[in-house]
C-alpha positions as a Python dict, from the first residue, in 0.01 Angstrom:
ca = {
    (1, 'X'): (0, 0, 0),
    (2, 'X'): (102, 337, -67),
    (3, 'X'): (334, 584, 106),
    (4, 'X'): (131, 877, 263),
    (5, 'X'): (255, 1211, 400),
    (6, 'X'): (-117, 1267, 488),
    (7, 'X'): (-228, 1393, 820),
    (8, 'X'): (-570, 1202, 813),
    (9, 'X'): (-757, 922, 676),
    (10, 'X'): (-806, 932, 267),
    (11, 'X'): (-1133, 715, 313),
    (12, 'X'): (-1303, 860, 629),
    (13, 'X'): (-1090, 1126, 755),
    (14, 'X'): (-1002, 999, 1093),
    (15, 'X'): (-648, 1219, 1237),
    (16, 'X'): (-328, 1007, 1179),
    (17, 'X'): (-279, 1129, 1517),
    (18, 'X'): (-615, 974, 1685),
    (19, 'X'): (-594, 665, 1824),
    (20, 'X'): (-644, 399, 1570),
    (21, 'X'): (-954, 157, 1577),
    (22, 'X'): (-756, -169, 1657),
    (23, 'X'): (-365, -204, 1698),
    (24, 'X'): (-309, -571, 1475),
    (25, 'X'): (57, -624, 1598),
    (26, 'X'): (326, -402, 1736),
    (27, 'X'): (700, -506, 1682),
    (28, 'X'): (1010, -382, 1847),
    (29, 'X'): (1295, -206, 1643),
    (30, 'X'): (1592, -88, 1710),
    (31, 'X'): (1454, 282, 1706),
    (32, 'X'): (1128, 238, 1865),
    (33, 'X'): (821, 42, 1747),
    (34, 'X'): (617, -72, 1431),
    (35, 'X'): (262, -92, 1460),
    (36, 'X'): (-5, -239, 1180),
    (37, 'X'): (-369, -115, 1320),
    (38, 'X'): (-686, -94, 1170),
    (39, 'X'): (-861, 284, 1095),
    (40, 'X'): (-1265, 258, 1186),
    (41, 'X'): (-1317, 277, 800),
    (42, 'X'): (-1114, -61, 735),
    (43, 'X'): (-830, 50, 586),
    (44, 'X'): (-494, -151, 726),
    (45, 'X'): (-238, 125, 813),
    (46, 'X'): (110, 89, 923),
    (47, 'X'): (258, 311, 1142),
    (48, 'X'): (645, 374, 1268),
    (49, 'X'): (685, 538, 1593),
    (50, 'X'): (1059, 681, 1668),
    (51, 'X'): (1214, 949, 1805),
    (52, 'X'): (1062, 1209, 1535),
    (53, 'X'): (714, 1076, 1702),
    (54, 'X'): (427, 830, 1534),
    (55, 'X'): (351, 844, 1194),
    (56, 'X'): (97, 685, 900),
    (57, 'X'): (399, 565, 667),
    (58, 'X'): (147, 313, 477),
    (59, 'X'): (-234, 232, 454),
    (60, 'X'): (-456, 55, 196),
    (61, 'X'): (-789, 135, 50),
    (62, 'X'): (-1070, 7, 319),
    (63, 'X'): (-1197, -347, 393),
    (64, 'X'): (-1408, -445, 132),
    (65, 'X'): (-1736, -527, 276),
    (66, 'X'): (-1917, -822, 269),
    (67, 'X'): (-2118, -880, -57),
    (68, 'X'): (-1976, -605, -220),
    (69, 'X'): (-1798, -788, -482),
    (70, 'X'): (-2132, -949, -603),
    (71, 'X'): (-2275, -612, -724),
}
């Protein structure tokens, strides 16, 4: 997945900021908290939350959809 200093979505736009469609997991760290979530377009995103605030530091392309690859 690729590093992004983006302030929304690539794919669909949604703010970095928003709330994100589904939160996957969210793991403690020693500065605050990892999440991996899920934008409403499909794309997995991973974001750090610290001191300096929450922030997008990975996502992928979106979820490929079903039957897509047959075309």
């Amino acid at each position: 997945m690729p590093s992004t200093d983006a302030t929304a979505c690539p794919h669909c736009g949604w703010p970095d900021r928003g709330e994100p469609f589904r939160v996957l997991s969210r793991h403690t760290t020693a500065t605050g908290h990892t999440e991996w979530t899920r934008c409403g377009c499909g794309s997995l995103q991973v974001r750090v939350a610290d001191g300096r605030g929450t922030r997008v530091v990975s996502r992928s392309g979106p979820a490929a959809r079903a039957g897509a690859a047959s075309r």
